[in-house]
């Protein structure tokens, strides 16, 4: 079994996400200094398109997984990056499919008086409901079950309105529905084996990864070590809907539903179920 560092490319996996707003959503850009703008504008691309910054979404995904597993946040550094770890998972900015925004009035309350504060009326910019954002989550050499698990648990909790995105959540903002529109990966060949350090996500430090394309299935065998010899296994298969080779890499498109099922089984294994 070859042990690799994340900079050695053994497995690149990409998940294309589509987030649809159920309620207005805002990622704040600070206070406005321009006349005619709302008091609290949102983050936008240079062309005026609203965006959900990749760093914001990554923070949501990380904190959600930490709370769901009941783990200290630093225990997830090998997945999301930290002081001693470069992040093997990248979140691109999610761009809205429309430049439309809305402005909603809000008030600040003087807590001592229990009434509206002097000058307490302000305008908040937000993206309206039924707006979609698209972007990617890309991982490098992560066990495929880890990426699937991270995506599956966040999708489930967002779809059930347990997790919201952005600011003003207590005022009803930030509810979204999540779709995985595509899941794909690239490997050096149709058989791929390597070992990575993954911290103590389930009490161990390393994962042995074995992947093999067999017909229309991607066979997945992963060993999560919980001690020097003890380990918990992922032994599964994901349906392959398309593949191609260019002489250097094998590109594989995965069935989204079976990819998410892989993630659900991994999450249950991490939680000891």
PDB file of N, CA, C and O in Angstrom, residues 188-230:
ATOM      1  N   UNK A 188      -5.570   7.769 -11.671  1.00  0.00           N
ATOM      2  CA  UNK A 188      -4.544   7.432 -12.659  1.00  0.00           C
ATOM      3  C   UNK A 188      -4.891   6.210 -13.502  1.00  0.00           C
ATOM      4  O   UNK A 188      -4.423   6.083 -14.634  1.00  0.00           O
ATOM      5  N   UNK A 189      -5.675   5.279 -12.963  1.00  0.00           N
ATOM      6  CA  UNK A 189      -6.066   4.078 -13.695  1.00  0.00           C
ATOM      7  C   UNK A 189      -7.373   3.556 -13.128  1.00  0.00           C
ATOM      8  O   UNK A 189      -7.917   4.120 -12.170  1.00  0.00           O
ATOM      9  N   UNK A 190      -7.872   2.453 -13.697  1.00  0.00           N
ATOM     10  CA  UNK A 190      -9.135   1.899 -13.224  1.00  0.00           C
ATOM     11  C   UNK A 190      -8.977   1.155 -11.900  1.00  0.00           C
ATOM     12  O   UNK A 190      -9.967   0.771 -11.289  1.00  0.00           O
ATOM     13  N   UNK A 191      -7.738   0.930 -11.451  1.00  0.00           N
ATOM     14  CA  UNK A 191      -7.456   0.372 -10.130  1.00  0.00           C
ATOM     15  C   UNK A 191      -6.540   1.335  -9.396  1.00  0.00           C
ATOM     16  O   UNK A 191      -5.508   1.744  -9.931  1.00  0.00           O
ATOM     17  N   UNK A 192      -6.923   1.687  -8.177  1.00  0.00           N
ATOM     18  CA  UNK A 192      -6.232   2.758  -7.472  1.00  0.00           C
ATOM     19  C   UNK A 192      -6.146   2.416  -5.991  1.00  0.00           C
ATOM     20  O   UNK A 192      -7.167   2.164  -5.344  1.00  0.00           O
ATOM     21  N   UNK A 193      -4.939   2.387  -5.440  1.00  0.00           N
ATOM     22  CA  UNK A 193      -4.746   2.076  -4.021  1.00  0.00           C
ATOM     23  C   UNK A 193      -3.736   3.044  -3.419  1.00  0.00           C
ATOM     24  O   UNK A 193      -2.681   3.303  -4.012  1.00  0.00           O
ATOM     25  N   UNK A 194      -4.062   3.579  -2.252  1.00  0.00           N
ATOM     26  CA  UNK A 194      -3.125   4.452  -1.542  1.00  0.00           C
ATOM     27  C   UNK A 194      -3.583   4.589  -0.094  1.00  0.00           C
ATOM     28  O   UNK A 194      -4.672   4.139   0.284  1.00  0.00           O
ATOM     29  N   UNK A 195      -2.762   5.214   0.719  1.00  0.00           N
ATOM     30  CA  UNK A 195      -3.040   5.397   2.141  1.00  0.00           C
ATOM     31  C   UNK A 195      -2.864   6.865   2.489  1.00  0.00           C
ATOM     32  O   UNK A 195      -1.931   7.519   2.016  1.00  0.00           O
ATOM     33  N   UNK A 196      -3.789   7.407   3.297  1.00  0.00           N
ATOM     34  CA  UNK A 196      -3.694   8.808   3.707  1.00  0.00           C
ATOM     35  C   UNK A 196      -3.875   8.929   5.215  1.00  0.00           C
ATOM     36  O   UNK A 196      -4.536   8.095   5.849  1.00  0.00           O
ATOM     37  N   UNK A 197      -3.269   9.972   5.775  1.00  0.00           N
ATOM     38  CA  UNK A 197      -3.484  10.317   7.175  1.00  0.00           C
ATOM     39  C   UNK A 197      -4.759  11.145   7.267  1.00  0.00           C
ATOM     40  O   UNK A 197      -4.962  12.067   6.488  1.00  0.00           O
ATOM     41  N   UNK A 198      -5.609  10.809   8.206  1.00  0.00           N
ATOM     42  CA  UNK A 198      -6.887  11.511   8.316  1.00  0.00           C
ATOM     43  C   UNK A 198      -7.235  11.877   9.756  1.00  0.00           C
ATOM     44  O   UNK A 198      -8.389  12.036  10.113  1.00  0.00           O
ATOM     45  N   UNK A 199      -6.214  12.007  10.594  1.00  0.00           N
ATOM     46  CA  UNK A 199      -6.507  12.416  11.957  1.00  0.00           C
ATOM     47  C   UNK A 199      -7.329  11.377  12.692  1.00  0.00           C
ATOM     48  O   UNK A 199      -7.267  10.186  12.394  1.00  0.00           O
ATOM     49  N   UNK A 200      -8.124  11.817  13.629  1.00  0.00           N
ATOM     50  CA  UNK A 200      -8.853  10.878  14.493  1.00  0.00           C
ATOM     51  C   UNK A 200     -10.360  10.985  14.310  1.00  0.00           C
ATOM     52  O   UNK A 200     -11.113  11.037  15.279  1.00  0.00           O
ATOM     53  N   UNK A 201     -10.805  11.006  13.058  1.00  0.00           N
ATOM     54  CA  UNK A 201     -12.238  11.177  12.827  1.00  0.00           C
ATOM     55  C   UNK A 201     -13.056  10.079  13.512  1.00  0.00           C
ATOM     56  O   UNK A 201     -14.155  10.303  13.994  1.00  0.00           O
ATOM     57  N   UNK A 202     -12.521   8.851  13.584  1.00  0.00           N
ATOM     58  CA  UNK A 202     -13.195   7.811  14.360  1.00  0.00           C
ATOM     59  C   UNK A 202     -12.218   7.141  15.323  1.00  0.00           C
ATOM     60  O   UNK A 202     -12.380   5.990  15.689  1.00  0.00           O
ATOM     61  N   UNK A 203     -11.188   7.871  15.726  1.00  0.00           N
ATOM     62  CA  UNK A 203     -10.271   7.363  16.743  1.00  0.00           C
ATOM     63  C   UNK A 203      -8.943   6.870  16.225  1.00  0.00           C
ATOM     64  O   UNK A 203      -8.072   6.520  17.014  1.00  0.00           O
ATOM     65  N   UNK A 204      -8.755   6.830  14.912  1.00  0.00           N
ATOM     66  CA  UNK A 204      -7.488   6.377  14.352  1.00  0.00           C
ATOM     67  C   UNK A 204      -6.766   7.500  13.650  1.00  0.00           C
ATOM     68  O   UNK A 204      -7.049   8.678  13.868  1.00  0.00           O
ATOM     69  N   UNK A 205      -5.799   7.155  12.803  1.00  0.00           N
ATOM     70  CA  UNK A 205      -5.020   8.195  12.149  1.00  0.00           C
ATOM     71  C   UNK A 205      -4.932   8.021  10.635  1.00  0.00           C
ATOM     72  O   UNK A 205      -4.609   8.964   9.937  1.00  0.00           O
ATOM     73  N   UNK A 206      -5.195   6.831  10.112  1.00  0.00           N
ATOM     74  CA  UNK A 206      -4.987   6.640   8.685  1.00  0.00           C
ATOM     75  C   UNK A 206      -6.141   5.861   8.059  1.00  0.00           C
ATOM     76  O   UNK A 206      -6.910   5.182   8.743  1.00  0.00           O
ATOM     77  N   UNK A 207      -6.226   5.995   6.727  1.00  0.00           N
ATOM     78  CA  UNK A 207      -7.237   5.270   5.959  1.00  0.00           C
ATOM     79  C   UNK A 207      -6.548   4.652   4.746  1.00  0.00           C
ATOM     80  O   UNK A 207      -5.815   5.330   4.024  1.00  0.00           O
ATOM     81  N   UNK A 208      -6.770   3.353   4.556  1.00  0.00           N
ATOM     82  CA  UNK A 208      -6.311   2.686   3.343  1.00  0.00           C
ATOM     83  C   UNK A 208      -7.443   2.717   2.328  1.00  0.00           C
ATOM     84  O   UNK A 208      -8.570   2.331   2.634  1.00  0.00           O
ATOM     85  N   UNK A 209      -7.129   3.177   1.122  1.00  0.00           N
ATOM     86  CA  UNK A 209      -8.148   3.362   0.091  1.00  0.00           C
ATOM     87  C   UNK A 209      -7.882   2.436  -1.089  1.00  0.00           C
ATOM     88  O   UNK A 209      -6.750   2.378  -1.598  1.00  0.00           O
ATOM     89  N   UNK A 210      -8.907   1.713  -1.506  1.00  0.00           N
ATOM     90  CA  UNK A 210      -8.814   0.832  -2.672  1.00  0.00           C
ATOM     91  C   UNK A 210     -10.044   1.040  -3.536  1.00  0.00           C
ATOM     92  O   UNK A 210     -11.177   0.856  -3.073  1.00  0.00           O
ATOM     93  N   UNK A 211      -9.820   1.430  -4.802  1.00  0.00           N
ATOM     94  CA  UNK A 211     -10.913   1.676  -5.722  1.00  0.00           C
ATOM     95  C   UNK A 211     -10.661   0.903  -7.020  1.00  0.00           C
ATOM     96  O   UNK A 211      -9.526   0.847  -7.513  1.00  0.00           O
ATOM     97  N   UNK A 212     -11.727   0.345  -7.575  1.00  0.00           N
ATOM     98  CA  UNK A 212     -11.591  -0.416  -8.807  1.00  0.00           C
ATOM     99  C   UNK A 212     -12.873  -0.301  -9.624  1.00  0.00           C
ATOM    100  O   UNK A 212     -13.968  -0.526  -9.102  1.00  0.00           O
ATOM    101  N   UNK A 213     -12.726   0.073 -10.884  1.00  0.00           N
ATOM    102  CA  UNK A 213     -13.876   0.138 -11.782  1.00  0.00           C
ATOM    103  C   UNK A 213     -14.126  -1.263 -12.327  1.00  0.00           C
ATOM    104  O   UNK A 213     -13.244  -1.881 -12.923  1.00  0.00           O
ATOM    105  N   UNK A 214     -15.341  -1.749 -12.090  1.00  0.00           N
ATOM    106  CA  UNK A 214     -15.731  -3.075 -12.553  1.00  0.00           C
ATOM    107  C   UNK A 214     -17.065  -2.946 -13.272  1.00  0.00           C
ATOM    108  O   UNK A 214     -18.118  -2.888 -12.644  1.00  0.00           O
ATOM    109  N   UNK A 215     -17.003  -2.916 -14.627  1.00  0.00           N
ATOM    110  CA  UNK A 215     -18.224  -2.714 -15.405  1.00  0.00           C
ATOM    111  C   UNK A 215     -18.826  -1.352 -15.120  1.00  0.00           C
ATOM    112  O   UNK A 215     -18.153  -0.325 -15.247  1.00  0.00           O
ATOM    113  N   UNK A 216     -20.091  -1.338 -14.684  1.00  0.00           N
ATOM    114  CA  UNK A 216     -20.748  -0.061 -14.379  1.00  0.00           C
ATOM    115  C   UNK A 216     -20.755   0.223 -12.884  1.00  0.00           C
ATOM    116  O   UNK A 216     -21.600   0.968 -12.384  1.00  0.00           O
ATOM    117  N   UNK A 217     -19.802  -0.364 -12.150  1.00  0.00           N
ATOM    118  CA  UNK A 217     -19.683  -0.136 -10.716  1.00  0.00           C
ATOM    119  C   UNK A 217     -18.269   0.319 -10.359  1.00  0.00           C
ATOM    120  O   UNK A 217     -17.289  -0.123 -10.967  1.00  0.00           O
ATOM    121  N   UNK A 218     -18.190   1.212  -9.389  1.00  0.00           N
ATOM    122  CA  UNK A 218     -16.913   1.558  -8.771  1.00  0.00           C
ATOM    123  C   UNK A 218     -16.869   0.853  -7.428  1.00  0.00           C
ATOM    124  O   UNK A 218     -17.610   1.207  -6.503  1.00  0.00           O
ATOM    125  N   UNK A 219     -16.018  -0.168  -7.321  1.00  0.00           N
ATOM    126  CA  UNK A 219     -15.870  -0.900  -6.065  1.00  0.00           C
ATOM    127  C   UNK A 219     -15.033  -0.063  -5.100  1.00  0.00           C
ATOM    128  O   UNK A 219     -13.967   0.445  -5.454  1.00  0.00           O
ATOM    129  N   UNK A 220     -15.525   0.072  -3.874  1.00  0.00           N
ATOM    130  CA  UNK A 220     -14.886   0.915  -2.867  1.00  0.00           C
ATOM    131  C   UNK A 220     -14.584   0.077  -1.635  1.00  0.00           C
ATOM    132  O   UNK A 220     -15.499  -0.486  -1.013  1.00  0.00           O
ATOM    133  N   UNK A 221     -13.330   0.001  -1.292  1.00  0.00           N
ATOM    134  CA  UNK A 221     -12.908  -0.689  -0.068  1.00  0.00           C
ATOM    135  C   UNK A 221     -11.960   0.243   0.682  1.00  0.00           C
ATOM    136  O   UNK A 221     -10.870   0.553   0.202  1.00  0.00           O
ATOM    137  N   UNK A 222     -12.399   0.686   1.839  1.00  0.00           N
ATOM    138  CA  UNK A 222     -11.607   1.607   2.650  1.00  0.00           C
ATOM    139  C   UNK A 222     -11.488   1.050   4.065  1.00  0.00           C
ATOM    140  O   UNK A 222     -12.468   0.556   4.627  1.00  0.00           O
ATOM    141  N   UNK A 223     -10.306   1.153   4.631  1.00  0.00           N
ATOM    142  CA  UNK A 223     -10.072   0.722   6.018  1.00  0.00           C
ATOM    143  C   UNK A 223      -9.722   1.947   6.853  1.00  0.00           C
ATOM    144  O   UNK A 223      -8.696   2.584   6.643  1.00  0.00           O
ATOM    145  N   UNK A 224     -10.602   2.277   7.798  1.00  0.00           N
ATOM    146  CA  UNK A 224     -10.355   3.359   8.751  1.00  0.00           C
ATOM    147  C   UNK A 224      -9.737   2.735   9.999  1.00  0.00           C
ATOM    148  O   UNK A 224     -10.419   2.024  10.742  1.00  0.00           O
ATOM    149  N   UNK A 225      -8.465   2.981  10.243  1.00  0.00           N
ATOM    150  CA  UNK A 225      -7.798   2.368  11.386  1.00  0.00           C
ATOM    151  C   UNK A 225      -8.164   3.087  12.672  1.00  0.00           C
ATOM    152  O   UNK A 225      -8.062   4.309  12.779  1.00  0.00           O
ATOM    153  N   UNK A 226      -8.596   2.308  13.654  1.00  0.00           N
ATOM    154  CA  UNK A 226      -8.937   2.836  14.979  1.00  0.00           C
ATOM    155  C   UNK A 226      -7.862   2.495  16.000  1.00  0.00           C
ATOM    156  O   UNK A 226      -7.971   2.841  17.164  1.00  0.00           O
ATOM    157  N   UNK A 227      -6.843   1.826  15.578  1.00  0.00           N
ATOM    158  CA  UNK A 227      -5.697   1.454  16.409  1.00  0.00           C
ATOM    159  C   UNK A 227      -4.604   0.945  15.497  1.00  0.00           C
ATOM    160  O   UNK A 227      -4.675   1.081  14.275  1.00  0.00           O
ATOM    161  N   UNK A 228      -3.592   0.332  16.074  1.00  0.00           N
ATOM    162  CA  UNK A 228      -2.483  -0.147  15.250  1.00  0.00           C
ATOM    163  C   UNK A 228      -2.934  -1.202  14.247  1.00  0.00           C
ATOM    164  O   UNK A 228      -2.493  -1.227  13.099  1.00  0.00           O
ATOM    165  N   UNK A 229      -3.859  -2.075  14.678  1.00  0.00           N
ATOM    166  CA  UNK A 229      -4.348  -3.126  13.796  1.00  0.00           C
ATOM    167  C   UNK A 229      -5.858  -3.095  13.607  1.00  0.00           C
ATOM    168  O   UNK A 229      -6.376  -3.576  12.598  1.00  0.00           O
ATOM    169  N   UNK A 230      -6.564  -2.564  14.588  1.00  0.00           N
ATOM    170  CA  UNK A 230      -8.025  -2.527  14.512  1.00  0.00           C
ATOM    171  C   UNK A 230      -8.489  -1.502  13.485  1.00  0.00           C
ATOM    172  O   UNK A 230      -7.902  -0.422  13.346  1.00  0.00           O
TER     173      UNK A 230
END
